[in-house]
Tab-separated table of C-alpha atoms in Angstrom:
chain	number	residue	atom	x	y	z
A	1	MET	CA	-14.780	22.029	14.221
A	2	THR	CA	-16.894	21.884	11.028
A	3	SER	CA	-14.335	21.684	7.990
A	4	GLY	CA	-17.430	19.907	5.868
A	5	LEU	CA	-15.970	16.728	4.808
A	6	VAL	CA	-18.223	13.517	3.993
A	7	LEU	CA	-16.394	10.082	4.675
A	8	TYR	CA	-17.598	7.407	2.849
A	9	GLY	CA	-16.781	4.050	4.693
A	10	TYR	CA	-18.625	1.654	7.180
A	11	TRP	CA	-17.564	0.871	10.628
A	12	ARG	CA	-15.659	-1.786	10.712
A	13	SER	CA	-13.432	-1.577	7.856
A	14	SER	CA	-9.571	-0.872	8.901
A	15	ALA	CA	-9.419	1.852	5.876
A	16	ALA	CA	-11.706	3.997	6.965
A	17	TYR	CA	-11.048	3.531	10.556
A	18	ARG	CA	-8.196	4.464	9.628
A	19	VAL	CA	-9.242	7.440	8.431
A	20	ARG	CA	-11.221	8.467	11.204
A	21	ILE	CA	-8.429	8.865	13.536
A	22	ALA	CA	-6.655	11.200	11.873
A	23	LEU	CA	-9.600	13.381	11.507
A	24	ASN	CA	-9.844	12.552	15.128
A	25	LEU	CA	-5.759	13.840	15.674
A	26	LYS	CA	-6.204	17.008	13.974
A	27	GLY	CA	-10.051	17.569	14.863
A	28	LEU	CA	-11.295	18.211	11.832
A	29	GLY	CA	-15.713	16.859	12.183
A	30	TYR	CA	-17.165	15.227	9.611
A	31	GLN	CA	-19.572	14.219	8.268
A	32	ASN	CA	-20.369	10.599	8.259
A	33	ARG	CA	-22.530	8.143	5.073
A	34	PRO	CA	-21.764	4.615	5.931
A	35	VAL	CA	-21.738	2.230	2.731
A	36	HIS	CA	-22.510	-1.211	3.932
A	37	LEU	CA	-20.239	-2.880	2.182
A	38	VAL	CA	-22.089	-6.558	1.859
A	39	LYS	CA	-26.104	-6.245	2.222
A	40	ASP	CA	-27.871	-6.088	-1.127
A	41	GLY	CA	-24.473	-7.344	-3.077
A	42	GLY	CA	-22.944	-4.211	-1.790
A	43	GLU	CA	-23.443	0.156	-1.634
A	44	GLN	CA	-19.665	0.325	-2.732
A	45	HIS	CA	-20.845	-1.425	-6.372
A	46	ALA	CA	-23.743	1.077	-6.196
A	47	SER	CA	-23.319	3.645	-9.760
A	48	ALA	CA	-23.516	6.845	-8.359
A	49	TYR	CA	-20.385	5.709	-5.779
A	50	ALA	CA	-18.430	3.702	-8.431
A	51	ALA	CA	-18.935	6.511	-10.142
A	52	MET	CA	-17.463	8.672	-7.769
A	53	ASN	CA	-14.935	6.154	-6.422
A	54	PRO	CA	-13.834	3.820	-9.423
A	55	GLN	CA	-12.119	1.373	-7.531
A	56	GLN	CA	-15.663	0.275	-5.439
A	57	LEU	CA	-13.661	0.553	-2.114
A	58	ILE	CA	-13.933	2.147	0.621
A	59	PRO	CA	-12.702	4.475	2.206
A	60	SER	CA	-13.925	8.014	-0.101
A	61	LEU	CA	-13.091	11.662	1.407
A	62	ARG	CA	-15.184	14.335	-0.239
A	63	ASP	CA	-13.716	18.043	0.244
A	64	GLY	CA	-15.763	20.220	-1.682
A	65	ASP	CA	-16.004	18.947	-5.112
A	66	ARG	CA	-13.894	16.517	-5.126
A	67	THR	CA	-13.726	12.948	-4.186
A	68	LEU	CA	-10.823	11.431	-2.551
A	69	THR	CA	-9.732	7.934	-2.438
A	70	GLN	CA	-6.676	6.145	-0.565
A	71	SER	CA	-6.616	5.836	2.742
A	72	LEU	CA	-2.518	7.317	3.163
A	73	ALA	CA	-3.352	9.457	0.034
A	74	ILE	CA	-6.087	11.133	2.530
A	75	ILE	CA	-3.781	11.621	5.618
A	76	GLU	CA	-1.541	12.939	3.902
A	77	TYR	CA	-3.724	15.712	2.330
A	78	LEU	CA	-4.622	16.082	5.731
A	79	GLU	CA	-1.132	16.487	6.870
A	80	GLU	CA	-0.374	18.820	4.241
A	81	LEU	CA	-3.517	21.444	4.700
A	82	HIS	CA	-3.991	21.067	8.352
A	83	PRO	CA	-0.404	20.393	9.787
A	84	GLU	CA	-1.537	20.712	13.316
A	85	PRO	CA	-1.626	18.384	15.640
A	86	PRO	CA	1.683	16.932	13.096
A	87	LEU	CA	1.142	12.938	12.063
A	88	LEU	CA	4.032	13.033	10.696
A	89	PRO	CA	7.874	13.870	12.207
A	90	VAL	CA	9.381	16.588	10.549
A	91	ASP	CA	12.705	15.211	9.699
A	92	ALA	CA	12.631	13.508	6.242
A	93	ARG	CA	14.714	9.940	7.448
A	94	GLY	CA	12.317	9.583	10.673
A	95	ARG	CA	8.996	10.855	8.336
A	96	ALA	CA	9.937	7.458	6.114
A	97	GLN	CA	10.666	5.499	9.035
A	98	VAL	CA	6.611	6.650	9.491
A	99	ARG	CA	5.356	6.054	6.193
A	100	ALA	CA	7.270	2.640	5.879
A	101	MET	CA	5.665	1.043	9.093
A	102	ALA	CA	2.648	3.041	8.016
A	103	GLN	CA	2.841	0.724	4.205
A	104	LEU	CA	3.716	-2.237	6.206
A	105	VAL	CA	0.327	-2.893	7.342
A	106	ALA	CA	-0.953	-0.824	5.002
A	107	CYS	CA	-0.229	-2.667	1.626
A	108	ASP	CA	1.175	-5.731	2.916
A	109	VAL	CA	-0.973	-6.805	5.612
A	110	HIS	CA	-4.414	-5.227	4.987
A	111	PRO	CA	-4.964	-5.551	1.807
A	112	LEU	CA	-4.518	-9.340	1.156
A	113	GLY	CA	-6.982	-9.583	4.101
A	114	ASN	CA	-10.021	-7.503	3.414
A	115	LEU	CA	-13.579	-9.200	2.036
A	116	ARG	CA	-12.781	-9.180	-1.982
A	117	VAL	CA	-9.837	-11.244	-1.666
A	118	LEU	CA	-10.635	-13.011	0.797
A	119	GLN	CA	-14.980	-14.047	-0.564
A	120	TYR	CA	-12.313	-15.044	-4.169
A	121	LEU	CA	-10.587	-17.539	-1.084
A	122	GLU	CA	-14.094	-19.101	-1.003
A	123	SER	CA	-15.587	-18.290	-4.185
A	124	GLU	CA	-13.042	-20.144	-6.727
A	125	LEU	CA	-9.975	-21.941	-4.787
A	126	GLY	CA	-12.415	-23.254	-2.292
A	127	ALA	CA	-11.267	-22.413	0.915
A	128	ASP	CA	-13.450	-22.913	3.534
A	129	GLU	CA	-13.738	-21.028	6.075
A	130	ALA	CA	-10.976	-21.975	8.269
A	131	GLN	CA	-7.957	-21.899	5.888
A	132	ARG	CA	-9.291	-18.340	5.255
A	133	GLY	CA	-8.832	-17.724	8.650
A	134	ALA	CA	-5.437	-19.404	8.984
A	135	TRP	CA	-4.685	-17.740	5.382
A	136	SER	CA	-5.442	-13.755	7.555
A	137	ARG	CA	-3.325	-14.983	10.687
A	138	HIS	CA	-0.887	-15.565	8.952
A	139	TRP	CA	0.029	-12.675	7.178
A	140	ILE	CA	-1.150	-10.051	10.084
A	141	ALA	CA	1.504	-12.824	12.013
A	142	THR	CA	4.175	-11.767	8.953
A	143	GLY	CA	3.292	-8.433	9.301
A	144	PHE	CA	2.833	-7.786	13.040
A	145	ALA	CA	6.409	-10.013	13.322
A	146	ALA	CA	8.202	-7.248	11.923
A	147	LEU	CA	6.656	-4.798	12.615
A	148	GLU	CA	7.714	-5.944	16.853
A	149	ALA	CA	10.946	-5.697	15.575
A	150	ILE	CA	11.064	-2.600	13.414
A	151	LEU	CA	9.901	-0.573	16.887
A	152	ALA	CA	11.731	-2.967	19.471
A	153	ASP	CA	15.307	-1.472	17.440
A	154	ASN	CA	14.155	2.134	17.235
A	155	ALA	CA	15.671	4.185	19.431
A	156	ALA	CA	12.160	7.270	17.847
A	157	THR	CA	10.387	4.628	18.964
A	158	GLY	CA	8.088	6.282	21.976
A	159	GLY	CA	5.344	5.813	24.111
A	160	PHE	CA	3.629	5.521	20.193
A	161	CYS	CA	5.042	3.543	16.918
A	162	HIS	CA	7.553	6.932	16.923
A	163	GLY	CA	7.622	9.133	19.721
A	164	ASP	CA	5.700	10.798	22.199
A	165	THR	CA	2.658	10.716	20.248
A	166	PRO	CA	0.444	9.130	17.850
A	167	GLY	CA	0.528	9.570	14.118
A	168	MET	CA	0.341	7.665	10.473
A	169	ALA	CA	1.271	4.415	11.720
A	170	ASP	CA	-0.082	4.255	14.794
A	171	ALA	CA	-3.543	5.114	12.253
A	172	CYS	CA	-2.676	2.146	10.451
A	173	LEU	CA	-1.876	-0.652	13.511
A	174	ILE	CA	-4.131	-0.170	15.834
A	175	PRO	CA	-7.000	-1.024	13.350
A	176	GLN	CA	-4.885	-3.753	12.448
A	177	VAL	CA	-4.482	-4.640	15.610
A	178	TYR	CA	-8.538	-4.873	15.701
A	179	ASN	CA	-8.630	-6.885	12.888
A	180	ALA	CA	-6.640	-9.544	14.580
A	181	ARG	CA	-8.865	-9.992	17.286
A	182	ARG	CA	-11.340	-10.043	14.595
A	183	TRP	CA	-9.551	-13.309	14.110
A	184	LYS	CA	-8.722	-14.231	17.407
A	185	LEU	CA	-4.311	-13.807	16.478
A	186	PRO	CA	-2.972	-13.650	19.503
A	187	LEU	CA	-0.782	-10.736	20.275
A	188	ASP	CA	1.535	-12.105	22.673
A	189	ASP	CA	5.035	-11.705	20.282
A	190	TYR	CA	3.874	-8.276	19.837
A	191	PRO	CA	5.041	-6.973	23.280
A	192	THR	CA	5.604	-3.251	22.190
A	193	ILE	CA	2.425	-3.593	19.556
A	194	ARG	CA	-0.147	-3.808	22.949
A	195	ARG	CA	2.015	-1.848	24.745
A	196	ILE	CA	1.118	1.303	21.257
A	197	ASP	CA	-2.439	-0.238	21.089
A	198	ALA	CA	-3.126	-0.323	24.702
A	199	ALA	CA	-1.412	4.063	24.500
A	200	CYS	CA	-3.476	4.981	21.815
A	201	SER	CA	-6.908	2.771	23.039
A	202	GLU	CA	-6.739	5.725	26.017
A	203	LEU	CA	-7.448	7.900	23.428
A	204	GLN	CA	-10.246	9.949	22.973
A	205	ALA	CA	-9.355	9.853	18.920
A	206	PHE	CA	-9.284	7.074	18.921
A	207	ARG	CA	-11.540	5.347	20.643
A	208	MET	CA	-14.311	7.885	18.515
A	209	ALA	CA	-12.979	6.196	15.433
A	210	ALA	CA	-13.696	2.399	16.574
A	211	PRO	CA	-15.663	0.295	15.096
A	212	GLU	CA	-18.532	-0.668	17.953
A	213	ALA	CA	-18.437	3.347	17.788
A	214	GLN	CA	-19.968	4.322	14.348
A	215	PRO	CA	-23.232	4.908	13.400
A	216	ASP	CA	-23.920	1.713	11.092
A	217	ALA	CA	-22.331	-0.676	13.534
A	218	PRO	CA	-25.208	-3.839	14.604
A	219	ALA	CA	-25.287	-3.781	19.035
A	220	VAL	CA	-24.887	-7.531	18.438
A	221	GLN	CA	-21.233	-7.816	15.953
A	222	GLY	CA	-20.513	-11.103	14.093
B	1	MET	CA	25.566	11.779	-9.989
B	2	THR	CA	27.658	9.868	-6.685
B	3	SER	CA	25.016	9.507	-4.379
B	4	GLY	CA	26.475	7.210	-1.743
B	5	LEU	CA	22.543	5.360	-2.191
B	6	VAL	CA	23.060	1.461	-2.355
B	7	LEU	CA	19.641	-0.211	-3.980
B	8	TYR	CA	18.847	-4.429	-3.075
B	9	GLY	CA	16.725	-5.335	-4.948
B	10	TYR	CA	15.782	-7.710	-8.322
B	11	TRP	CA	15.064	-7.222	-11.244
B	12	ARG	CA	11.812	-8.509	-11.267
B	13	SER	CA	10.324	-7.290	-8.263
B	14	SER	CA	7.966	-4.561	-8.834
B	15	ALA	CA	8.590	-2.687	-5.927
B	16	ALA	CA	12.815	-3.220	-6.898
B	17	TYR	CA	11.056	-1.432	-10.069
B	18	ARG	CA	9.304	1.461	-8.299
B	19	VAL	CA	12.550	2.366	-6.616
B	20	ARG	CA	15.081	2.351	-9.503
B	21	ILE	CA	12.746	4.268	-12.161
B	22	ALA	CA	12.128	7.509	-9.046
B	23	LEU	CA	15.981	7.365	-8.095
B	24	ASN	CA	16.656	8.051	-13.230
B	25	LEU	CA	14.405	10.129	-12.865
B	26	LYS	CA	15.965	12.081	-9.459
B	27	GLY	CA	19.235	11.327	-11.876
B	28	LEU	CA	20.551	9.775	-8.971
B	29	GLY	CA	23.383	7.608	-9.727
B	30	TYR	CA	23.196	3.960	-6.305
B	31	GLN	CA	24.712	1.504	-6.428
B	32	ASN	CA	22.896	-1.600	-7.393
B	33	ARG	CA	23.425	-4.505	-4.721
B	34	PRO	CA	21.096	-7.738	-6.291
B	35	VAL	CA	18.984	-10.115	-3.576
B	36	HIS	CA	17.772	-13.364	-5.538
B	37	LEU	CA	14.583	-14.210	-4.976
B	38	VAL	CA	14.525	-17.675	-5.589
B	39	LYS	CA	18.418	-18.798	-4.968
B	40	ASP	CA	18.518	-21.215	-1.610
B	41	GLY	CA	15.263	-20.642	-0.472
B	42	GLY	CA	15.759	-16.667	-1.336
B	43	GLU	CA	19.096	-14.361	-0.184
B	44	GLN	CA	15.806	-11.984	2.058
B	45	HIS	CA	15.411	-14.051	4.432
B	46	ALA	CA	19.236	-13.665	5.138
B	47	SER	CA	19.882	-13.648	8.728
B	48	ALA	CA	22.067	-10.200	7.085
B	49	TYR	CA	19.694	-9.367	4.842
B	50	ALA	CA	16.981	-10.093	7.061
B	51	ALA	CA	18.696	-7.271	10.318
B	52	MET	CA	18.504	-5.093	8.167
B	53	ASN	CA	15.102	-5.587	6.961
B	54	PRO	CA	13.062	-6.927	9.136
B	55	GLN	CA	10.095	-8.447	6.061
B	56	GLN	CA	12.699	-9.728	4.857
B	57	LEU	CA	10.580	-8.255	1.066
B	58	ILE	CA	12.999	-6.136	-1.271
B	59	PRO	CA	13.570	-3.114	-1.919
B	60	SER	CA	15.784	-1.639	0.406
B	61	LEU	CA	17.767	1.118	0.625
B	62	ARG	CA	21.014	1.978	2.070
B	63	ASP	CA	22.126	5.715	2.671
B	64	GLY	CA	24.577	5.892	4.733
B	65	ASP	CA	23.931	4.147	8.226
B	66	ARG	CA	20.456	4.526	7.477
B	67	THR	CA	17.680	2.065	5.800
B	68	LEU	CA	15.007	2.423	4.241
B	69	THR	CA	12.153	0.237	3.234
B	70	GLN	CA	9.094	0.805	1.330
B	71	SER	CA	9.011	0.809	-2.395
B	72	LEU	CA	6.403	4.302	-1.452
B	73	ALA	CA	8.189	5.621	1.514
B	74	ILE	CA	11.261	5.524	0.200
B	75	ILE	CA	10.512	7.359	-3.045
B	76	GLU	CA	8.703	10.130	-0.421
B	77	TYR	CA	12.220	9.954	0.768
B	78	LEU	CA	13.564	10.943	-1.996
B	79	GLU	CA	11.398	13.962	-3.235
B	80	GLU	CA	12.435	15.191	-0.151
B	81	LEU	CA	15.578	15.261	-0.362
B	82	HIS	CA	16.458	15.920	-3.874
B	83	PRO	CA	13.525	17.991	-5.304
B	84	GLU	CA	13.789	18.203	-8.573
B	85	PRO	CA	12.511	16.693	-10.973
B	86	PRO	CA	9.214	16.938	-9.124
B	87	LEU	CA	7.450	13.395	-8.894
B	88	LEU	CA	4.852	14.606	-6.426
B	89	PRO	CA	2.226	18.043	-8.183
B	90	VAL	CA	1.772	21.561	-5.734
B	91	ASP	CA	-1.160	21.547	-5.532
B	92	ALA	CA	-2.636	18.819	-2.129
B	93	ARG	CA	-5.047	17.450	-5.079
B	94	GLY	CA	-3.023	17.066	-7.441
B	95	ARG	CA	-0.469	15.288	-4.912
B	96	ALA	CA	-4.129	13.516	-3.593
B	97	GLN	CA	-5.313	11.945	-6.870
B	98	VAL	CA	-0.553	11.119	-7.604
B	99	ARG	CA	-0.677	9.387	-4.364
B	100	ALA	CA	-4.038	7.418	-4.654
B	101	MET	CA	-2.413	6.087	-7.900
B	102	ALA	CA	0.257	4.976	-6.263
B	103	GLN	CA	-1.225	3.038	-3.964
B	104	LEU	CA	-3.480	1.726	-6.174
B	105	VAL	CA	-1.324	0.032	-7.891
B	106	ALA	CA	0.931	-0.936	-4.342
B	107	CYS	CA	-1.959	-1.561	-2.081
B	108	ASP	CA	-4.461	-3.353	-3.657
B	109	VAL	CA	-3.185	-4.286	-6.862
B	110	HIS	CA	0.789	-5.508	-6.247
B	111	PRO	CA	0.778	-7.149	-2.775
B	112	LEU	CA	-1.507	-9.696	-3.918
B	113	GLY	CA	0.072	-10.895	-6.479
B	114	ASN	CA	4.096	-11.306	-5.046
B	115	LEU	CA	6.135	-14.226	-5.289
B	116	ARG	CA	5.924	-14.931	-1.513
B	117	VAL	CA	1.518	-14.802	-1.628
B	118	LEU	CA	1.694	-17.486	-5.043
B	119	GLN	CA	3.622	-18.763	-2.687
B	120	TYR	CA	0.582	-19.436	-0.144
B	121	LEU	CA	-1.695	-19.754	-3.061
B	122	GLU	CA	0.301	-23.067	-3.956
B	123	SER	CA	2.135	-25.137	-1.024
B	124	GLU	CA	-1.438	-23.886	1.756
B	125	LEU	CA	-4.830	-24.289	-1.202
B	126	GLY	CA	-3.243	-26.326	-3.291
B	127	ALA	CA	-3.893	-23.976	-6.136
B	128	ASP	CA	-2.543	-25.158	-9.201
B	129	GLU	CA	-0.339	-22.958	-11.761
B	130	ALA	CA	-4.178	-21.854	-13.901
B	131	GLN	CA	-5.504	-21.093	-10.932
B	132	ARG	CA	-2.510	-18.722	-9.630
B	133	GLY	CA	-1.915	-16.701	-13.286
B	134	ALA	CA	-6.119	-16.853	-12.744
B	135	TRP	CA	-5.859	-15.255	-9.625
B	136	SER	CA	-2.367	-12.670	-10.299
B	137	ARG	CA	-4.544	-11.619	-14.264
B	138	HIS	CA	-8.216	-10.830	-11.988
B	139	TRP	CA	-6.016	-9.010	-9.673
B	140	ILE	CA	-4.613	-6.798	-12.219
B	141	ALA	CA	-7.162	-6.011	-14.002
B	142	THR	CA	-9.542	-5.583	-11.460
B	143	GLY	CA	-7.436	-2.390	-10.649
B	144	PHE	CA	-6.613	-1.014	-14.487
B	145	ALA	CA	-9.912	-1.662	-14.945
B	146	ALA	CA	-10.531	1.329	-11.699
B	147	LEU	CA	-7.146	2.801	-12.977
B	148	GLU	CA	-8.134	3.388	-16.712
B	149	ALA	CA	-12.055	5.037	-15.630
B	150	ILE	CA	-10.163	7.219	-13.069
B	151	LEU	CA	-7.637	8.585	-15.664
B	152	ALA	CA	-10.062	8.842	-18.616
B	153	ASP	CA	-11.840	10.270	-16.314
B	154	ASN	CA	-9.297	13.349	-14.780
B	155	ALA	CA	-8.963	16.704	-16.561
B	156	ALA	CA	-5.026	15.956	-15.213
B	157	THR	CA	-4.301	13.598	-17.460
B	158	GLY	CA	-1.753	14.051	-19.719
B	159	GLY	CA	0.594	12.693	-21.421
B	160	PHE	CA	1.856	10.266	-18.181
B	161	CYS	CA	-0.906	9.966	-15.641
B	162	HIS	CA	-0.298	13.426	-13.911
B	163	GLY	CA	0.928	16.296	-16.581
B	164	ASP	CA	2.798	15.866	-19.579
B	165	THR	CA	5.711	14.796	-16.913
B	166	PRO	CA	6.200	11.666	-14.919
B	167	GLY	CA	5.341	10.832	-11.460
B	168	MET	CA	4.821	9.063	-8.711
B	169	ALA	CA	2.044	7.215	-10.132
B	170	ASP	CA	3.648	6.295	-13.647
B	171	ALA	CA	6.742	4.500	-11.468
B	172	CYS	CA	3.704	1.992	-9.468
B	173	LEU	CA	2.291	1.667	-12.842
B	174	ILE	CA	4.373	0.898	-15.663
B	175	PRO	CA	5.856	-2.159	-12.971
B	176	GLN	CA	2.766	-3.204	-13.072
B	177	VAL	CA	1.908	-3.096	-17.192
B	178	TYR	CA	5.233	-5.213	-17.913
B	179	ASN	CA	3.766	-8.657	-14.416
B	180	ALA	CA	0.763	-7.619	-16.485
B	181	ARG	CA	1.976	-9.161	-20.069
B	182	ARG	CA	3.993	-11.630	-17.973
B	183	TRP	CA	0.875	-12.389	-16.508
B	184	LYS	CA	-0.147	-13.061	-20.654
B	185	LEU	CA	-3.269	-10.214	-19.525
B	186	PRO	CA	-4.237	-8.719	-21.937
B	187	LEU	CA	-4.454	-4.210	-22.199
B	188	ASP	CA	-7.026	-3.603	-24.914
B	189	ASP	CA	-9.842	-3.004	-21.731
B	190	TYR	CA	-6.517	-0.128	-20.782
B	191	PRO	CA	-5.955	2.037	-23.772
B	192	THR	CA	-4.895	5.218	-21.428
B	193	ILE	CA	-2.699	3.381	-19.337
B	194	ARG	CA	-0.848	0.955	-23.255
B	195	ARG	CA	-0.346	5.365	-24.569
B	196	ILE	CA	1.015	6.257	-21.133
B	197	ASP	CA	3.001	3.262	-20.847
B	198	ALA	CA	4.833	3.597	-24.442
B	199	ALA	CA	5.202	7.639	-23.544
B	200	CYS	CA	7.208	6.030	-20.584
B	201	SER	CA	9.267	3.525	-22.896
B	202	GLU	CA	10.575	6.169	-24.723
B	203	LEU	CA	12.159	7.624	-22.030
B	204	GLN	CA	16.227	7.020	-20.866
B	205	ALA	CA	14.361	6.338	-16.986
B	206	PHE	CA	11.943	4.304	-17.100
B	207	ARG	CA	14.601	2.276	-19.639
B	208	MET	CA	17.587	1.980	-17.661
B	209	ALA	CA	15.577	0.446	-14.508
B	210	ALA	CA	13.297	-2.063	-16.972
B	211	PRO	CA	14.244	-5.578	-15.901
B	212	GLU	CA	16.254	-7.015	-18.734
B	213	ALA	CA	18.385	-4.200	-18.397
B	214	GLN	CA	19.595	-4.710	-14.662
B	215	PRO	CA	22.644	-6.971	-13.959
B	216	ASP	CA	21.061	-9.391	-12.430
B	217	ALA	CA	18.216	-10.476	-15.107
B	218	PRO	CA	19.041	-14.274	-16.424
B	219	ALA	CA	20.078	-13.638	-20.181
B	220	VAL	CA	17.873	-16.535	-21.157
B	221	GLN	CA	13.831	-15.474	-18.853
B	222	GLY	CA	10.666	-17.696	-17.688
């Protein structure tokens, strides 16, 4: 389905990856406009992009004359306008649970490992590569330990984070698993997370959204 | 209105402060159960609390036999079960805009200045008090510059972040303004944020939610 949606993203951005998964799960086509986060000091800081997204972060989603920002707000917007298939359960408690798992990743894990934070740690606090790696692994491990406990303890956990269809929590979790692997965090302690990651990796919506499947992914990835 | 809700919070926690504002705006009574984040290594790490909230973070909201976590998920839950007065606009684009502003604070500003992060900066990276202060001010200033631009540029901005009634974005912004003052960040560059903060400070819902109005606030505040 062609939707007229335009996604400003970056192949390896966790937040853009979430939105790609949501768009694919809903079967919404979109134009992909890569924003290179490193080249020329970061294309997200260019004036045309900054005018559209004053945070100078990605992703942004254009829908007609309107720019939407913040990955979870974008996913909620897609859910409201294109309710099928749903990415949130029908009951308020289930919805709260899925949103909480999504926010565990999107508020308490991912922002700490973001590029701009790692750049600050290096330039202002002199953190070397090993310290930046330890920092990133620490916050992912802290978040994953909690999420594993939540998933393992909840009767609503199914083949995916909530029940047997993928939703908003899975769209946040899988990009964070990708980051965990990138930072070489062992995943042995998180069997439920590994199981859900394996289930998602079988689905076309997740495969098409993966960093290495994006047009701006380099041929050799660092 | 007595609701049977129990809020586990801390007087100075930004995330608990958000939920208190939302509960007050909706006129929902609740029991306040303070969790001391520093005493005895942090009461949020005690086994009874950790069993309820595996992230060992506050707030948690008990509603009957159910524990809800993550402040924005809690506010969405309250909005679904107690829709009046609404904390989100009726239109999807307005809702996306309010959620994006809320998440700008809740994902990209607040988690970076959280207690556990400052503790890590000190213990693992040797950041002294001045460096931790600079870190906190940097991320608040970065977020506020973007939010000020968003608010100043949007015709939907009114007496509050969206229109002339307070909502989810205001519930996130005001606790962050409190943090900004605590870190002595000058607010001169953010006139719209200051105007909205002043408007909120006139409202009983915000006054009752303020840190200094909480039962666990110390008589002399550091």
